[in-house]
Every structure is written in C-alpha cells, then in structure tokens.
Short mmCIF file of C-alpha atoms in Angstrom, two decimals:
data_model
loop_
_atom_site.label_atom_id
_atom_site.label_comp_id
_atom_site.label_asym_id
_atom_site.label_seq_id
_atom_site.Cartn_x
_atom_site.Cartn_y
_atom_site.Cartn_z
CA MET A 1 89.11 40.95 112.90
CA GLU A 2 89.45 44.03 115.05
CA VAL A 3 92.42 46.11 115.05
CA SER A 4 93.72 47.02 118.47
CA SER A 5 97.09 47.64 118.15
CA ARG A 6 97.99 50.71 120.24
CA LEU A 7 101.36 51.73 120.95
CA TRP A 8 100.77 54.16 123.71
CA PRO A 9 97.91 53.79 126.62
CA GLN A 10 95.57 56.28 127.89
CA LEU A 11 97.37 59.08 129.47
CA ASN A 12 97.22 60.01 133.18
CA SER A 13 94.22 62.09 133.80
CA SER A 14 96.49 64.59 135.86
CA LYS A 15 97.03 67.48 133.60
CA TYR A 16 100.74 67.74 134.41
CA SER A 17 101.82 64.31 135.46
CA ARG A 18 105.36 64.07 137.17
CA ARG A 19 105.88 60.76 136.30
CA LEU A 20 104.58 59.26 132.87
CA HIS A 21 103.97 55.59 132.36
CA ARG A 22 107.31 54.35 130.48
CA ALA A 23 104.98 52.51 128.20
CA GLU A 24 103.25 55.95 127.20
CA LEU A 25 106.69 57.31 126.56
CA GLY A 26 108.34 54.64 124.38
CA ARG A 27 112.05 54.34 124.05
CA LEU A 28 114.99 56.52 123.69
CA PRO A 29 115.75 57.28 119.84
CA GLY A 30 117.00 54.27 118.00
CA SER A 31 116.28 51.76 120.76
CA GLY A 32 112.96 50.70 119.37
CA GLU A 33 109.87 51.81 117.69
CA LEU A 34 110.20 55.35 118.25
CA LEU A 35 109.04 57.07 115.19
CA HIS A 36 105.31 56.40 113.99
CA ARG A 37 102.81 57.40 111.52
CA LYS A 38 99.45 56.91 111.60
CA ILE A 39 97.75 54.64 108.79
CA PRO A 40 94.10 54.39 108.08
CA LEU A 41 92.50 50.97 107.92
CA LEU A 42 89.25 49.78 106.72
CA HIS A 43 87.23 47.33 108.57
CA ASN A 44 83.60 46.79 107.58
CA GLY A 45 83.44 49.85 105.71
CA GLU A 46 84.89 51.77 109.11
CA SER A 47 88.04 53.62 109.01
CA ARG A 48 90.29 52.99 112.06
CA VAL A 49 93.56 54.77 112.73
CA VAL A 50 96.56 52.58 114.10
CA ARG A 51 100.07 53.31 114.69
CA ALA A 52 102.79 51.54 112.56
CA PRO A 53 106.30 51.74 112.20
CA PHE A 54 107.68 54.91 110.65
CA LYS A 55 111.43 55.02 109.70
CA PRO A 56 112.25 58.30 107.64
CA ASN A 57 115.61 58.68 106.29
CA VAL A 58 115.68 62.37 106.92
CA LEU A 59 113.99 65.19 109.25
CA VAL A 60 113.77 68.80 108.17
CA LEU A 61 113.11 71.63 110.42
CA PRO A 62 112.16 74.81 108.20
CA VAL A 63 113.86 77.81 109.21
CA HIS A 64 113.28 81.40 108.45
CA LYS A 65 115.20 84.76 108.59
CA ASP A 66 114.06 87.49 111.09
CA ASN A 67 114.16 90.87 109.25
CA SER A 68 114.84 92.86 112.28
CA THR A 69 117.71 91.03 113.79
CA ASN A 70 118.95 88.84 110.83
CA LEU A 71 118.91 85.86 112.92
CA HIS A 72 117.04 82.64 112.02
CA ILE A 73 114.12 80.92 113.62
CA THR A 74 112.74 77.36 113.62
CA ASN A 75 109.43 76.10 114.73
CA LEU A 76 109.20 72.65 116.72
CA ARG A 77 105.95 70.93 117.23
CA LYS A 78 104.70 70.13 120.64
CA ARG A 79 102.11 67.16 120.54
CA THR A 80 99.82 67.36 123.33
CA PRO A 81 98.11 69.83 122.35
CA GLN A 82 99.83 70.50 119.20
CA VAL A 83 101.48 73.85 119.42
CA SER A 84 104.33 75.34 117.20
CA VAL A 85 107.02 76.60 119.23
CA PRO A 86 109.28 79.21 117.57
CA LEU A 87 112.89 79.04 118.73
CA LEU A 88 116.01 80.73 117.99
CA VAL A 89 118.53 78.48 116.17
CA ASP A 90 121.68 78.56 117.92
CA LEU A 91 124.43 76.15 116.20
CA ASN A 92 126.45 76.19 119.47
CA GLY A 93 123.65 75.75 122.05
CA ARG A 94 124.02 73.06 124.64
CA PHE A 95 120.42 71.86 124.47
CA LEU A 96 116.73 73.23 123.57
CA TRP A 97 115.39 75.20 126.21
CA VAL A 98 111.75 77.03 126.35
CA ASN A 99 110.19 79.41 128.38
CA CYS A 100 107.55 77.73 130.70
CA ASP A 101 106.49 80.61 132.60
CA GLN A 102 103.88 81.79 130.00
CA ASN A 103 101.36 79.23 129.50
CA TYR A 104 103.20 76.21 128.79
CA LEU A 105 100.41 73.78 128.21
CA SER A 106 101.12 69.79 127.82
CA SER A 107 99.40 66.82 129.24
CA THR A 108 102.52 64.61 128.34
CA TYR A 109 105.04 67.11 130.45
CA ASN A 110 107.27 65.16 132.62
CA ALA A 111 109.91 66.43 135.10
CA PRO A 112 112.55 63.73 135.75
CA PHE A 113 113.69 63.15 139.60
CA CYS A 114 117.13 64.38 140.81
CA HIS A 115 119.77 61.98 139.84
CA SER A 116 117.56 60.10 137.15
CA THR A 117 118.88 58.85 133.90
CA GLN A 118 117.60 61.92 132.13
CA CYS A 119 119.50 64.03 134.05
CA SER A 120 122.73 61.97 133.82
CA ARG A 121 122.28 62.19 129.84
CA ALA A 122 122.03 65.94 130.32
CA GLY A 123 125.21 65.97 132.69
CA VAL A 124 123.33 67.60 135.51
CA HIS A 125 123.67 66.60 139.10
CA TYR A 126 122.16 69.72 140.70
CA CYS A 127 119.07 68.93 142.53
CA HIS A 128 116.48 71.70 141.99
CA LYS A 129 113.80 73.10 144.12
CA CYS A 130 110.86 75.36 143.29
CA ASN A 131 109.74 77.49 145.93
CA SER A 132 106.10 78.03 144.48
CA THR A 133 103.34 76.48 145.92
CA THR A 134 102.01 75.77 142.49
CA ILE A 135 103.18 72.75 140.77
CA ARG A 136 103.55 73.55 136.93
CA PRO A 137 105.93 72.92 134.05
CA GLY A 138 109.46 74.54 135.16
CA CYS A 139 108.21 74.33 138.84
CA HIS A 140 108.79 71.08 140.40
CA ASN A 141 110.70 69.87 143.57
CA ASN A 142 113.30 67.46 143.51
CA THR A 143 114.17 67.87 139.87
CA CYS A 144 117.59 68.39 138.42
CA GLY A 145 118.55 72.00 137.60
CA VAL A 146 120.59 73.30 134.62
CA LEU A 147 121.92 76.57 133.76
CA ALA A 148 120.17 77.73 130.32
CA THR A 149 121.86 80.68 128.70
CA ASN A 150 120.39 83.52 126.32
CA PRO A 151 123.19 83.32 123.58
CA LEU A 152 122.76 86.94 122.75
CA THR A 153 122.94 88.52 126.17
CA LYS A 154 125.03 85.71 127.66
CA LYS A 155 122.45 85.75 130.68
CA ASN A 156 122.25 82.71 132.55
CA ALA A 157 119.22 81.08 134.77
CA ILE A 158 118.42 78.02 136.46
CA SER A 159 115.83 75.81 134.79
CA GLU A 160 114.23 72.31 135.07
CA ILE A 161 115.26 69.61 133.00
CA ALA A 162 112.02 68.28 131.49
CA GLU A 163 110.51 65.82 128.98
CA ASP A 164 107.86 65.94 126.36
CA VAL A 165 106.43 64.52 123.40
CA VAL A 166 107.53 66.43 120.20
CA SER A 167 107.23 66.03 116.34
CA ILE A 168 109.56 66.82 113.57
CA GLN A 169 108.35 66.47 110.02
CA SER A 170 110.21 64.03 107.56
CA ILE A 171 111.15 64.81 103.89
CA ASP A 172 108.22 62.60 102.70
CA HIS A 173 105.71 64.67 104.18
CA GLN A 174 105.35 62.50 107.78
CA TRP A 175 105.51 63.62 111.17
CA ALA A 176 108.18 61.74 113.22
CA THR A 177 107.27 61.50 116.96
CA ILE A 178 109.90 61.66 119.47
CA PRO A 179 107.96 60.65 122.80
CA GLN A 180 110.94 61.33 125.36
CA PHE A 181 112.66 64.54 124.02
CA VAL A 182 114.80 66.10 126.81
CA PHE A 183 115.01 69.92 127.12
CA ALA A 184 115.18 72.79 129.77
CA CYS A 185 112.08 74.47 130.92
CA ALA A 186 113.37 78.13 131.41
CA PRO A 187 112.10 81.38 133.26
CA SER A 188 111.04 84.19 131.14
CA SER A 189 113.80 86.31 132.45
CA LEU A 190 116.00 84.55 129.75
CA LEU A 191 113.74 86.04 126.85
CA GLN A 192 115.06 89.73 127.63
CA GLY A 193 117.23 91.16 125.16
CA PRO A 194 117.23 91.47 121.38
CA LEU A 195 115.78 88.15 120.63
CA PRO A 196 113.53 87.80 117.52
CA LYS A 197 110.22 88.76 118.03
CA GLY A 198 107.87 85.90 118.98
CA VAL A 199 110.21 83.37 119.85
CA VAL A 200 110.22 81.48 123.25
CA GLY A 201 113.31 79.70 123.44
CA VAL A 202 116.40 78.55 121.90
CA ALA A 203 117.03 75.29 119.88
CA GLY A 204 120.68 74.12 120.70
CA LEU A 205 122.41 72.28 117.97
CA GLY A 206 125.54 72.10 119.76
CA HIS A 207 127.70 68.88 120.28
CA THR A 208 126.23 67.49 123.65
CA PRO A 209 124.15 64.69 124.48
CA VAL A 210 120.68 66.32 124.72
CA ALA A 211 121.17 68.85 122.03
CA LEU A 212 118.87 68.32 118.86
CA PRO A 213 121.35 66.62 116.77
CA MET A 214 122.63 64.11 119.38
CA GLN A 215 119.09 63.22 120.52
CA LEU A 216 118.03 62.23 116.85
CA ALA A 217 121.61 60.69 116.20
CA SER A 218 120.81 57.15 116.74
CA HIS A 219 118.19 56.78 114.50
CA PHE A 220 119.45 59.23 111.83
CA GLY A 221 123.34 59.29 112.29
CA PHE A 222 125.69 61.70 113.29
CA ARG A 223 125.39 64.12 110.66
CA PHE A 224 122.88 67.23 110.16
CA ALA A 225 123.13 70.15 107.87
CA LEU A 226 121.99 73.96 107.61
CA CYS A 227 120.88 75.45 104.70
CA LEU A 228 119.77 79.02 105.59
CA SER A 229 117.88 81.18 103.39
CA SER A 230 118.95 85.14 102.73
CA SER A 231 115.36 86.07 102.14
CA PRO A 232 112.99 86.63 105.26
CA THR A 233 110.06 85.79 102.97
CA LYS A 234 111.58 82.11 101.97
CA ASN A 235 112.49 79.24 104.17
CA GLY A 236 115.69 77.50 104.62
CA GLY A 237 116.13 74.43 106.74
CA ILE A 238 118.08 72.17 108.96
CA PHE A 239 118.30 68.65 108.18
CA PHE A 240 118.86 65.46 110.09
CA GLY A 241 120.20 62.49 108.02
CA ASN A 242 121.15 62.36 104.52
CA ILE A 243 121.65 65.71 102.21
CA PRO A 244 120.28 66.46 99.07
CA SER A 245 121.35 64.71 95.80
CA LYS A 246 121.02 67.83 94.04
CA ILE A 247 124.44 68.68 95.48
CA PRO A 248 126.78 66.16 94.06
CA PRO A 249 129.51 65.01 96.45
CA ARG A 250 132.42 66.82 94.16
CA VAL A 251 131.39 70.30 94.79
CA MET A 252 131.57 69.64 98.67
CA ALA A 253 134.67 70.77 100.44
CA TYR A 254 135.28 69.19 103.89
CA THR A 255 137.62 70.57 106.69
CA PRO A 256 138.37 68.88 109.99
CA LEU A 257 136.08 69.67 112.94
CA THR A 258 136.96 70.70 116.49
CA ILE A 259 134.55 70.54 119.41
CA GLY A 260 134.85 73.02 122.07
CA PRO A 261 134.20 72.47 125.93
CA GLN A 262 130.71 73.54 125.77
CA GLY A 263 129.75 71.55 122.27
CA GLU A 264 130.69 74.39 120.12
CA TYR A 265 131.82 73.71 116.53
CA PHE A 266 135.33 74.99 115.45
CA ILE A 267 137.29 74.83 112.41
CA LEU A 268 140.99 75.68 111.71
CA VAL A 269 141.55 78.82 109.50
CA LYS A 270 145.10 79.07 108.61
CA SER A 271 144.94 82.49 106.64
CA ILE A 272 142.70 84.94 104.85
CA LYS A 273 143.10 86.08 101.26
CA ILE A 274 141.60 89.20 99.66
CA ASN A 275 141.74 89.06 95.91
CA ASN A 276 144.15 85.83 96.19
CA GLN A 277 146.54 88.22 98.19
CA THR A 278 147.27 86.89 101.71
CA VAL A 279 145.98 89.46 104.68
CA PRO A 280 149.15 90.26 106.72
CA PHE A 281 148.24 89.65 110.59
CA ASN A 282 149.35 87.38 113.52
CA THR A 283 148.09 84.14 112.45
CA SER A 284 148.82 82.82 115.98
CA LEU A 285 145.42 84.36 116.89
CA LEU A 286 143.95 81.68 114.64
CA SER A 287 145.50 78.75 116.42
CA LYS A 288 144.15 75.97 118.71
CA THR A 289 145.24 77.69 121.56
CA ARG A 290 143.10 80.53 121.23
CA GLY A 291 139.36 80.25 121.18
CA PHE A 292 139.39 76.45 122.08
CA GLY A 293 139.64 75.53 118.54
CA GLY A 294 140.38 78.52 116.18
CA THR A 295 137.44 79.65 113.91
CA MET A 296 133.80 79.50 115.28
CA ILE A 297 130.89 78.72 113.32
CA SER A 298 127.96 80.56 114.67
CA THR A 299 124.12 81.29 113.90
CA THR A 300 123.68 83.68 116.56
CA THR A 301 126.20 86.01 115.44
CA PRO A 302 124.55 87.81 112.56
CA TYR A 303 127.83 88.82 110.81
CA THR A 304 131.32 87.31 111.01
CA VAL A 305 133.45 88.92 114.03
CA LEU A 306 137.28 89.23 113.64
CA GLU A 307 139.68 90.13 116.71
CA ARG A 308 140.63 93.49 116.59
CA SER A 309 144.05 93.30 115.39
CA ILE A 310 142.67 91.13 112.46
CA TYR A 311 139.84 93.32 111.69
CA ASP A 312 142.03 96.26 111.31
CA ARG A 313 144.53 94.80 108.75
CA PHE A 314 141.43 93.12 107.11
CA THR A 315 139.32 96.13 106.66
CA ARG A 316 142.55 98.22 105.25
CA PHE A 317 143.18 95.61 102.94
CA PHE A 318 139.87 95.29 101.73
CA ALA A 319 139.43 99.02 101.19
CA ASP A 320 143.06 99.33 99.21
CA GLN A 321 141.19 96.70 96.80
CA LEU A 322 138.60 99.14 95.89
CA VAL A 323 140.62 102.27 95.01
CA GLY A 324 138.42 105.02 93.33
CA VAL A 325 135.29 103.77 95.47
CA PRO A 326 134.69 106.61 97.84
CA ARG A 327 134.06 105.59 101.58
CA VAL A 328 131.16 106.98 103.61
CA GLU A 329 130.49 107.24 107.37
CA ALA A 330 130.28 103.85 109.14
CA VAL A 331 126.98 102.56 110.12
CA SER A 332 127.22 100.80 113.35
CA PRO A 333 127.99 98.02 114.05
CA PHE A 334 130.11 98.03 110.88
CA GLY A 335 133.30 100.01 110.55
CA LEU A 336 134.04 99.97 106.51
CA CYS A 337 131.21 101.39 104.39
CA PHE A 338 131.06 102.73 100.72
CA ASN A 339 129.26 104.72 98.18
CA ALA A 340 127.15 101.73 96.80
CA ARG A 341 126.33 103.56 93.86
CA LEU A 342 130.00 103.58 92.55
CA LEU A 343 130.73 99.69 93.34
CA PRO A 344 131.51 97.44 90.81
CA PRO A 345 128.14 96.13 89.62
CA THR A 346 129.34 92.34 89.36
CA ARG A 347 130.05 89.78 91.71
CA VAL A 348 133.38 89.19 90.18
CA GLY A 349 134.24 92.96 90.07
CA THR A 350 134.14 93.28 93.96
CA PRO A 351 137.35 91.88 95.76
CA ASN A 352 136.90 88.18 96.95
CA ILE A 353 137.44 86.95 100.23
CA ASP A 354 138.84 83.42 100.88
CA PHE A 355 139.23 81.86 104.18
CA VAL A 356 142.15 79.31 103.66
CA MET A 357 141.69 75.76 105.61
CA GLN A 358 144.09 73.17 106.02
CA ASN A 359 145.98 73.60 102.74
CA ARG A 360 145.92 75.89 99.82
CA ASN A 361 143.46 73.88 98.11
CA VAL A 362 140.63 74.07 100.76
CA SER A 363 139.12 77.43 101.12
CA TRP A 364 135.93 78.73 101.61
CA ARG A 365 135.24 81.62 99.30
CA VAL A 366 133.02 84.92 99.97
CA PHE A 367 132.24 86.82 97.04
CA GLY A 368 132.78 90.54 97.71
CA VAL A 369 129.55 91.34 96.51
CA ASP A 370 128.32 88.54 99.28
CA ALA A 371 130.55 90.08 101.74
CA LEU A 372 128.94 93.46 101.71
CA VAL A 373 125.37 94.38 102.96
CA ARG A 374 123.33 97.15 101.81
CA VAL A 375 122.38 99.23 105.18
CA ARG A 376 121.04 102.42 103.74
CA PRO A 377 120.24 103.71 100.07
CA ASN A 378 123.02 104.01 98.28
CA VAL A 379 125.38 102.83 101.23
CA SER A 380 126.76 99.43 101.45
CA CYS A 381 129.03 97.86 104.38
CA LEU A 382 131.69 95.42 104.50
CA ALA A 383 129.83 92.73 106.71
CA PHE A 384 132.53 91.87 109.06
CA VAL A 385 132.53 93.25 112.64
CA ASP A 386 135.40 94.18 115.10
CA GLY A 387 135.09 91.59 117.90
CA GLY A 388 137.57 93.66 120.28
CA THR A 389 140.85 92.17 121.86
CA ASN A 390 139.06 89.52 124.02
CA ALA A 391 137.31 87.95 121.31
CA ARG A 392 136.27 84.01 122.03
CA ALA A 393 137.66 83.20 118.78
CA GLY A 394 139.96 84.90 116.22
CA ILE A 395 137.22 84.61 113.74
CA THR A 396 133.39 83.66 114.38
CA ILE A 397 131.76 83.15 111.07
CA GLY A 398 128.16 84.48 111.13
CA ALA A 399 124.98 83.85 109.83
CA TYR A 400 125.27 86.33 107.02
CA GLN A 401 128.42 84.40 105.65
CA LEU A 402 126.50 80.83 105.99
CA GLU A 403 123.59 81.93 104.04
CA GLU A 404 122.78 80.38 100.87
CA ASN A 405 125.54 77.69 101.52
CA PHE A 406 124.99 74.20 102.43
CA ILE A 407 126.96 73.58 105.60
CA HIS A 408 127.31 69.59 106.35
CA PHE A 409 128.20 68.73 109.91
CA ASP A 410 129.73 65.19 109.74
CA LEU A 411 130.25 64.44 113.37
CA LEU A 412 131.09 60.62 112.90
CA ARG A 413 133.95 61.61 110.77
CA SER A 414 134.90 65.16 112.82
CA ARG A 415 134.51 67.27 109.68
CA VAL A 416 132.43 70.05 108.06
CA GLY A 417 131.49 70.21 104.60
CA PHE A 418 130.46 73.52 102.61
CA ILE A 419 130.53 74.78 99.02
CA PRO A 420 133.59 76.47 98.62
CA SER A 421 132.56 78.64 95.67
CA ARG A 422 129.15 79.68 94.85
CA LEU A 423 129.83 81.02 91.31
CA SER A 424 131.17 77.35 90.54
CA PHE A 425 127.81 75.77 92.13
CA PRO A 426 125.10 78.55 92.67
CA ILE A 427 122.74 77.77 95.37
CA THR A 428 119.61 79.37 96.61
CA CYS A 429 118.28 77.54 99.89
CA SER A 430 114.80 78.57 99.43
CA ASN A 431 114.95 77.08 95.91
CA TYR A 432 115.30 73.42 97.75
CA PHE A 433 112.11 74.05 99.65
CA ASN A 434 108.41 73.80 98.45
CA PHE A 435 106.27 74.69 101.86
CA THR A 436 102.83 74.78 101.02
CA GLY A 437 99.82 73.56 102.68
CA ALA A 438 100.92 72.31 105.94
CA ASN A 439 104.38 73.20 105.64
CA LYS A 440 105.53 70.29 103.63
CA PRO A 441 108.83 70.15 102.38
CA THR A 442 109.54 68.62 99.20
CA MET A 443 113.30 67.78 98.26
CA GLU A 444 115.45 64.79 96.90
CA PHE A 445 117.76 62.97 98.95
CA ASP A 446 120.80 60.40 98.78
CA GLY A 447 123.03 58.64 101.19
CA MET A 448 125.77 61.16 100.98
CA GLY A 449 127.65 61.50 104.30
CA ASP A 450 127.20 57.77 105.47
#
C-alpha cells in the first residue's frame, strides 16, 4: 500500500507569494498538528519520507556570547530555503524582527493584509504602503505596519508584519516546524549602531502576543528560561518548555514578576546589601511607581545599570569594603576600578552583593568576584554602570550578572526563578550543552514549572 500522507501541498510557483494557502501553512501553535518530523518508511525496499505528528516537550535555541559587545546571539532557522538567521537576544523585545532589505529569500514568505487576524494578534492597526515598484519581502501594499526598535540605539522604523516557516530544534534532536511564525520585516537602517557583527535582527522574548515565548506558549506552556554562558566559545541557551532535572527545585528561589507596558519583565528589589550590610539610599527609587515595575531584567544591557544616586552610594560602599586594595583610573563605562593584583584571590574574599527581594529570605547573590570584570591586564572594575538621573528603572540587571545562572520565567504564575547562590549550587551554563554535529543539544529535562 502506498503511503501518500502529505501535510502540505505543493507551494505556489510564485517566488514571493503574498497569500499562501492556509492548508499549506497549517494552524496556529497548539490548535492542531503544528509540529512535525520526517519519518522514513520502507515500502517494497524503497525508502519514503512522510510527515507524522511530532510533539516535543522542550525546544532550545543555542545562544553564544559576542566577545566585542558582551551581548548574546541566537540563531533561528528559516526553512525555505534553509538558512540560519543570527539574531540579538532581547529579553524585553516586543517581537522578532529581521532585516529584509538584504537578500531575504523565501518561497514561503507571506505579507498579511491590513486588518487581518495576524495584524490583530500583533496589535497593529496601521495600514502600510511601500513606495517601491518592486514587490519583495518587506515591501508590499495594503499590509500592516509596525514600529520596530533597535534596543541599543532606541531608533525606530516602520516595518512590515510578515509570516514565514521557521524551525527550532527540540531537545531530542528533532526539528520542530512553525508554519505561521509572525515577525516584522525591518529596513536595514535599524542595523546601524553597536550591534554584534553579523546579526540581521532581534529575537524579542517580551510578554506580548507575537514575541517568541507567546507564539510557542499554546504548545509548550507559558514558561521559558535563559541560561547564558559567560564564555564566547561555549554556548548557553534559551528553553521553551520544561527545565533541566539537573537543577533540583529546592535550589530555585522565586520572586513575583511584573509586566511593563511594552511587555518588559520587572521584579521588585527592596534593598541592596554588600557584605550583609544594607546600602543606604532612597529605596523609593525602587518602587513600582518608577520604571513601570521596579527592577528590570535585560539582556541588551551588558552590565547592571543603577540610577545615579543609587550608583554613587553603591560604589562608595563597595570600595569601603576593600580597604587596602588600591583604586586605579576608571575605564569606561565603569566608574570604580581596582589594581587586580591586590584583590582577594578567592570568591568569598571579595564583597558579596545581595539584591533583596520580597523578604529577607529571598535574595539574589552576586559574589564579589563575579561582580568584577577584568578590563585590562591587572585592572578589574566593578561591573555596574551609572544610569544617570533619568534611568528607565532604579536597577536594570544586565547580561553580565545573568550569566551562569538559570533564569526561569514562569509566566502562568507571574514569577521569576533563579539560583540565589552559585556557591551553594555552582552552575556553568555551557556544561548543560553538547552541541556536536548539526548543533544537536543534549540535556535532561523534567516537568518542573508546570
């Protein structure tokens, strides 16, 4: 008997079909047989490939650190043709955007009509018109336009809402296909600025309907996690679904999560301690009335940023704990630097920093040696930056302080989990990965966070 079960019929012959058949695109995540894998079948000695239901528990995007910017990059795979798309990881990004001006080739690209369901999902009601006579990805008429943002320069540009077929790898080495992935097709002007070399867009992970976590939520649940590697040569990852069984639940601490007006992630830090002593500053700067939710968590801020008055008190207090260690001329963007040769050699010998959360029993500890960054031979600086008097939040926890920790976003329960002390539970994010061959990850997972 001949097997003829094909999920998608032949694509339109048009190179850039504006309207793909809905049978070709399938349904939205979680509403039907969305994710599929190829399974070879033998029939009369002949190998055939058919598509069968594929329901992984976890998807994983490998993430690597860019050495020149200290920011983190992931790759999403576009299916037709198969191309790896390097993207800056933006935890608070409202959606994923890709530059389509430079050779964006795809036979499955779709530009939804203005006022379509896709545009409504994205919260877009602006009808976009492209002035060019050449129809291409990013340039159609009667489409919906959205304001895409470069998170580093804060520059905006009108971009076209689009759909395409993308793939993300599952934890058991299969590729999960997302037929109707919504993103923004942005102009090349948004790539100007200090972006890592080679990136062509931004992977937005914010709490919005078309950000990456929410587009996958109906199948994998409202949870995802970051584990960023501090090494430019070893991968960390972003997980959608369950979290590693190697991290027992008892080591995780959770604090309430607040969502900002643009889908940003905030937590409430009530005080800061250095060497178990409270740093004196105006704690009203950390209240929910400022910065839309207190302390922001960010992957596009390389180092933790403190509002100026907090920063001044914080750096003076930290320096007072290192009496006898000579200070040296500050190296931008840092304001407090030391002679590294005379720093205490052990992790416990340098002042610890604690972000105290909802009560004194829940705190996020940054060991002093992890709070310092080597910027020159024999020069180490406190890896905190002065955010000025108009900082978006009193504290913005940056990528450097997120590295080598497991940050679990449990959106269903409105909370964030983290490992409060890496001394009691040492973790190296790159140790959880073994990307060999075709970037196949290996990891053990359980159902924590369900």
